[in-house]
């Protein structure tokens, strides 16, 4: 019998798919969203923010993971849970806080409030209050990018409740027919406004709705920015090749109620804790520490700086003025002397 040849394998070094810079961006970016939203919730309780207010706490990986997968010049549009996306894109947090307080220094000049952020410079085409109303608009933006041959795309985000709207299906059909460069994203946090997916639809795997239109579709564990980046990057490559749209179901979770007026009694504390145990910020923090890219003290320093920056945002907003009443007649029509605008 021939002797068995003994082989040795060199121990492969663990290599992360993403760089230190990417993980540090995710950590700081998601932490900014978290601390900003926590402060917004406090200010709402103090009645310094009025009207509706929908917090993004728990869903930060959806926006941060998407940002690193897309390019400058790509367009974004979403529903009314819309503070996280502009923060992820680099919109001035002071302008976002001022908008929440309806001040003239706000990103929408104090006219939009929580649900209607808008930042043309960063390609953010706003939060939209009509459920599902942004979905055909997202397809329209993508049509413009294709028509103008820009090589850019539109990422169109919506909640799980929006897929019940007819406009969702119409937009998917047209986008696939015309091969529009659009990424449709369902941020499925499980409860729409307050009723679980299981109680509202026979179709519980929401990504399969895209298959009705032969649209490439996939579920994504969106409690992790790595998964989000990979899925969005693949969809973006497809769109830029001219192969058309993708439907992604981001499986995520909001730690707070649907809005600030929602006590969220329709879910258990155990379920909430299960998702908090998978917190995307803590996941990235662990990756950074495991790879020795930063120390615990350095990460705490980042957290403190972000908290201080958010306090500066509050100070800026509180010291800003409310819009002059005459502003109600401005920015309504492009034509400034439009006949329906009266003195």
Coordinates of C-alpha atoms in Angstrom, one line a residue:
X1 CA 0.0 0.0 0.0
X2 CA 1.4 3.3 -1.0
X3 CA 2.1 5.7 1.9
X4 CA -0.5 8.4 2.3
X5 CA 0.9 11.7 1.3
X6 CA 0.6 14.3 4.0
X7 CA -0.4 17.7 2.8
X8 CA -0.5 20.9 4.7
X9 CA -2.6 23.9 3.9
X10 CA -1.6 27.4 4.7
X11 CA -4.0 29.0 7.1
X12 CA -5.9 31.5 5.0
X13 CA -6.2 35.0 6.5
X14 CA -9.7 36.2 7.0
X15 CA -10.5 38.9 4.5
X16 CA -13.6 41.0 4.7
X17 CA -15.5 41.8 1.5
X18 CA -15.7 45.5 2.4
X19 CA -12.9 47.8 3.5
X20 CA -12.3 49.5 6.8
X21 CA -13.5 52.8 5.3
X22 CA -16.8 51.3 4.3
X23 CA -17.5 49.8 7.7
X24 CA -16.5 53.1 9.4
X25 CA -18.8 54.9 7.1
X26 CA -21.7 52.6 7.9
X27 CA -21.0 52.9 11.6
X28 CA -20.9 56.7 11.6
X29 CA -23.8 57.1 9.1
X30 CA -26.2 54.7 10.8
X31 CA -25.3 56.1 14.2
X32 CA -26.0 59.6 13.0
X33 CA -29.5 58.5 11.8
X34 CA -30.1 56.7 15.1
X35 CA -29.1 59.7 17.3
X36 CA -30.9 62.2 15.1
X37 CA -34.1 60.2 15.2
X38 CA -33.9 59.6 19.0
X39 CA -33.6 63.4 19.5
X40 CA -36.5 64.0 17.0
X41 CA -38.6 61.7 19.1
X42 CA -37.7 63.7 22.3
X43 CA -38.5 67.0 20.5
X44 CA -41.8 65.7 19.3
X45 CA -42.7 64.8 22.9
X46 CA -41.8 68.4 23.9
X47 CA -44.1 69.6 21.1
X48 CA -41.2 71.4 19.3
X49 CA -42.0 69.2 16.3
X50 CA -45.6 69.1 15.3
X51 CA -47.8 67.1 12.9
X52 CA -46.8 63.6 11.8
X53 CA -43.4 62.2 12.5
X54 CA -42.3 58.7 11.4
X55 CA -38.9 57.5 12.8
X56 CA -36.4 55.3 11.0
X57 CA -34.9 53.7 14.1
X58 CA -34.0 50.1 13.4
X59 CA -34.0 50.5 9.6
X60 CA -30.7 52.4 9.2
X61 CA -29.0 49.6 7.3
X62 CA -31.5 50.0 4.4
X63 CA -30.3 53.5 3.6
X64 CA -26.6 53.3 4.5
X65 CA -26.1 50.0 2.7
X66 CA -27.8 51.4 -0.4
X67 CA -25.7 54.6 -0.4
X68 CA -22.4 52.8 -0.6
X69 CA -23.7 50.7 -3.6
X70 CA -24.9 53.6 -5.7
X71 CA -23.3 56.5 -7.4
X72 CA -23.4 60.3 -7.1
X73 CA -26.1 61.5 -9.5
X74 CA -28.4 58.5 -8.9
X75 CA -31.9 59.6 -7.8
X76 CA -33.8 58.6 -4.6
X77 CA -37.5 58.7 -3.8
X78 CA -39.3 57.3 -0.8
X79 CA -42.5 57.5 1.3
X80 CA -43.0 59.6 4.5
X81 CA -40.5 57.8 6.7
X82 CA -37.9 59.9 5.1
X83 CA -35.4 61.4 7.5
X84 CA -32.9 58.5 7.2
X85 CA -32.3 58.6 3.5
X86 CA -31.2 62.3 3.2
X87 CA -29.0 61.9 6.3
X88 CA -27.4 58.9 4.6
X89 CA -26.9 60.8 1.4
X90 CA -25.1 63.7 3.2
X91 CA -27.8 66.3 3.4
X92 CA -27.0 68.9 6.1
X93 CA -28.5 67.5 9.4
X94 CA -29.1 71.1 10.5
X95 CA -31.4 71.7 7.5
X96 CA -33.3 68.5 8.2
X97 CA -33.8 69.4 11.9
X98 CA -34.9 72.9 10.9
X99 CA -37.4 71.3 8.5
X100 CA -38.8 69.2 11.3
X101 CA -39.4 72.4 13.2
X102 CA -41.0 74.1 10.2
X103 CA -38.2 76.8 10.0
X104 CA -37.3 78.7 6.9
X105 CA -33.7 77.3 7.0
X106 CA -35.2 73.8 6.5
X107 CA -34.3 71.7 3.5
X108 CA -37.8 72.3 2.1
X109 CA -37.9 75.9 3.5
X110 CA -40.1 74.8 6.4
X111 CA -43.0 74.0 4.1
X112 CA -42.7 70.2 4.0
X113 CA -42.0 69.1 7.6
X114 CA -41.3 65.6 8.5
X115 CA -43.0 63.9 5.6
X116 CA -41.7 66.0 2.7
X117 CA -38.0 66.3 2.7
X118 CA -36.4 67.3 -0.6
X119 CA -32.7 67.8 -1.6
X120 CA -32.1 68.3 -5.3
X121 CA -28.3 68.6 -4.8
X122 CA -28.1 65.1 -3.4
X123 CA -30.6 63.6 -5.8
X124 CA -33.3 63.1 -3.1
X125 CA -36.7 63.6 -4.6
X126 CA -38.5 63.5 -1.4
X127 CA -40.8 61.8 1.0
X128 CA -44.4 61.4 -0.2
X129 CA -47.4 61.3 2.1
X130 CA -49.7 59.4 -0.2
X131 CA -49.2 55.7 0.3
X132 CA -47.6 54.3 -2.8
X133 CA -47.8 57.7 -4.6
X134 CA -44.0 57.8 -5.0
X135 CA -43.9 54.5 -6.9
X136 CA -45.0 55.7 -10.3
X137 CA -43.0 58.9 -9.7
X138 CA -39.9 56.7 -9.2
X139 CA -40.6 55.0 -12.5
X140 CA -41.0 58.4 -14.1
X141 CA -37.7 59.6 -12.8
X142 CA -36.1 56.5 -14.2
X143 CA -37.7 57.1 -17.5
X144 CA -36.2 60.6 -17.6
X145 CA -32.7 59.2 -16.8
X146 CA -33.1 56.7 -19.7
X147 CA -34.5 59.2 -22.1
X148 CA -31.6 61.6 -21.3
X149 CA -29.0 58.8 -21.5
X150 CA -27.5 59.9 -18.2
X151 CA -26.3 56.4 -17.2
X152 CA -28.0 57.0 -13.8
X153 CA -30.9 55.3 -12.1
X154 CA -33.6 55.8 -9.5
X155 CA -34.0 53.8 -6.3
X156 CA -37.6 53.9 -5.3
X157 CA -38.4 52.9 -1.7
X158 CA -41.8 52.1 -0.2
X159 CA -43.3 50.4 2.9
X160 CA -44.9 47.0 2.8
X161 CA -48.3 48.5 3.0
X162 CA -47.8 50.3 -0.4
X163 CA -47.7 47.1 -2.4
X164 CA -51.5 46.9 -2.0
X165 CA -51.9 50.0 -4.2
X166 CA -52.8 49.6 -7.8
X167 CA -50.2 52.2 -8.7
X168 CA -47.4 49.8 -7.5
X169 CA -48.5 47.1 -10.0
X170 CA -48.9 49.6 -12.8
X171 CA -45.5 51.1 -12.2
X172 CA -43.8 47.6 -12.1
X173 CA -45.5 46.6 -15.4
X174 CA -44.5 49.8 -17.2
X175 CA -40.9 49.7 -15.8
X176 CA -40.4 46.2 -17.0
X177 CA -42.0 46.8 -20.4
X178 CA -39.7 49.8 -21.0
X179 CA -36.7 48.4 -19.2
X180 CA -36.4 51.4 -17.0
X181 CA -33.3 51.9 -14.7
X182 CA -35.2 51.7 -11.4
X183 CA -34.7 49.7 -8.3
X184 CA -38.0 49.2 -6.4
X185 CA -37.4 48.5 -2.7
X186 CA -40.0 47.3 -0.3
X187 CA -38.9 48.2 3.2
X188 CA -40.9 45.4 4.8
X189 CA -40.9 46.1 8.6
X190 CA -43.7 43.6 9.0
X191 CA -46.6 45.9 10.0
X192 CA -47.3 48.6 7.4
X193 CA -49.2 51.1 9.6
X194 CA -50.1 48.7 12.3
X195 CA -51.4 45.5 10.8
X196 CA -49.1 42.6 10.0
X197 CA -48.4 41.3 6.5
X198 CA -49.9 38.0 7.5
X199 CA -53.3 39.6 8.2
X200 CA -53.4 41.7 5.0
X201 CA -52.3 39.5 2.2
X202 CA -52.3 35.9 1.0
X203 CA -48.8 36.7 -0.5
X204 CA -46.4 37.0 2.3
X205 CA -43.2 36.7 0.4
X206 CA -43.6 40.2 -1.0
X207 CA -40.6 40.1 -3.4
X208 CA -42.5 37.4 -5.5
X209 CA -44.9 40.2 -6.6
X210 CA -42.3 41.2 -9.1
X211 CA -42.3 37.8 -10.7
X212 CA -45.8 38.6 -12.1
X213 CA -44.0 41.0 -14.5
X214 CA -40.9 38.7 -15.1
X215 CA -38.9 41.2 -13.0
X216 CA -35.8 40.0 -11.2
X217 CA -36.8 40.0 -7.6
X218 CA -35.2 38.9 -4.3
X219 CA -35.5 39.1 -0.5
X220 CA -32.7 40.8 1.5
X221 CA -31.9 40.5 5.2
X222 CA -31.7 44.3 5.6
X223 CA -30.7 44.2 9.3
X224 CA -27.2 44.1 7.8
X225 CA -25.7 46.8 5.5
X226 CA -23.5 44.2 3.8
X227 CA -26.5 42.3 2.4
X228 CA -28.1 45.5 1.4
X229 CA -25.1 46.8 -0.5
X230 CA -24.6 43.5 -2.4
X231 CA -28.2 43.3 -3.5
X232 CA -28.4 47.0 -4.5
X233 CA -25.1 46.8 -6.3
X234 CA -26.3 43.9 -8.4
X235 CA -29.6 45.6 -9.2
X236 CA -27.7 48.8 -10.1
X237 CA -25.4 47.0 -12.5
X238 CA -28.4 45.4 -14.2
X239 CA -30.1 48.8 -14.5
X240 CA -27.0 50.5 -16.0
X241 CA -26.6 47.7 -18.5
X242 CA -30.0 48.5 -19.8
X243 CA -31.6 45.3 -18.6
X244 CA -34.3 47.1 -16.6
X245 CA -35.7 47.2 -13.1
X246 CA -35.3 45.0 -10.0
X247 CA -37.7 44.5 -7.0
X248 CA -36.0 44.0 -3.7
X249 CA -37.7 43.2 -0.4
X250 CA -35.7 44.6 2.4
X251 CA -36.7 42.6 5.5
X252 CA -36.2 45.1 8.3
X253 CA -37.8 46.3 11.5
X254 CA -38.8 49.6 13.1
X255 CA -38.2 49.7 16.8
X256 CA -40.8 52.5 17.3
X257 CA -44.4 52.7 16.3
X258 CA -45.6 53.5 12.8
X259 CA -45.6 57.2 13.9
X260 CA -45.1 59.0 17.1
X261 CA -48.8 58.6 17.9
X262 CA -48.6 54.8 17.6
X263 CA -48.0 52.8 20.9
X264 CA -47.3 49.7 18.8
X265 CA -49.3 47.4 21.1
X266 CA -49.9 44.9 18.2
X267 CA -46.5 43.3 18.7
X268 CA -44.8 41.6 21.6
X269 CA -41.8 42.8 23.6
X270 CA -40.1 39.5 22.8
X271 CA -40.4 40.1 19.1
X272 CA -39.0 43.6 19.4
X273 CA -36.1 42.4 21.5
X274 CA -35.4 39.6 18.9
X275 CA -34.7 42.3 16.3
X276 CA -32.8 44.6 18.7
X277 CA -30.5 41.6 19.3
X278 CA -29.7 41.8 15.5
X279 CA -29.2 45.6 15.6
X280 CA -27.3 46.7 12.4
X281 CA -25.2 49.3 14.3
X282 CA -24.1 46.7 16.8
X283 CA -23.3 44.3 14.0
X284 CA -21.0 46.8 12.3
X285 CA -19.5 47.8 15.7
X286 CA -18.5 44.2 16.3
X287 CA -17.0 43.9 12.8
X288 CA -14.9 47.0 13.5
X289 CA -13.7 45.8 16.8
X290 CA -13.0 42.2 15.6
X291 CA -10.8 43.6 12.8
X292 CA -9.1 46.1 15.2
X293 CA -10.0 49.0 12.9
X294 CA -10.9 51.1 15.9
X295 CA -10.9 50.7 19.7
X296 CA -14.0 50.8 21.9
X297 CA -12.9 54.2 23.2
X298 CA -12.6 55.5 19.6
X299 CA -16.1 54.3 18.8
X300 CA -17.4 55.9 22.0
X301 CA -15.7 59.1 20.9
X302 CA -17.5 59.0 17.5
X303 CA -20.8 58.5 19.3
X304 CA -20.2 61.5 21.6
X305 CA -19.3 63.7 18.6
X306 CA -22.5 62.7 16.8
X307 CA -24.6 63.4 19.9
X308 CA -22.9 66.8 20.1
X309 CA -23.5 67.5 16.4
X310 CA -27.2 66.6 16.8
X311 CA -27.5 69.1 19.7
X312 CA -26.0 71.7 17.4
X313 CA -28.7 70.8 14.9
X314 CA -31.4 71.5 17.5
X315 CA -29.8 74.8 18.5
X316 CA -29.6 75.9 14.9
X317 CA -33.3 74.9 14.3
X318 CA -34.5 76.6 17.4
X319 CA -32.7 79.8 16.6
X320 CA -34.0 79.9 13.0
X321 CA -37.1 81.9 12.0
X322 CA -40.4 80.6 10.8
X323 CA -41.1 81.4 7.1
X324 CA -42.8 84.6 6.3
X325 CA -46.6 84.1 5.5
X326 CA -45.9 85.3 1.9
X327 CA -43.9 82.1 1.3
X328 CA -47.2 80.2 1.1
X329 CA -47.6 81.5 -2.4
X330 CA -44.1 80.7 -3.6
X331 CA -42.7 77.5 -5.0
X332 CA -46.2 76.4 -6.0
X333 CA -45.8 76.9 -9.8
X334 CA -42.7 77.4 -11.9
X335 CA -44.4 80.4 -13.5
X336 CA -44.2 83.0 -10.8
X337 CA -47.1 85.1 -12.2
X338 CA -49.4 82.1 -12.6
X339 CA -53.0 83.4 -12.6
X340 CA -54.2 81.2 -9.7
X341 CA -51.8 82.9 -7.4
X342 CA -53.4 86.0 -6.0
X343 CA -52.2 89.0 -3.9

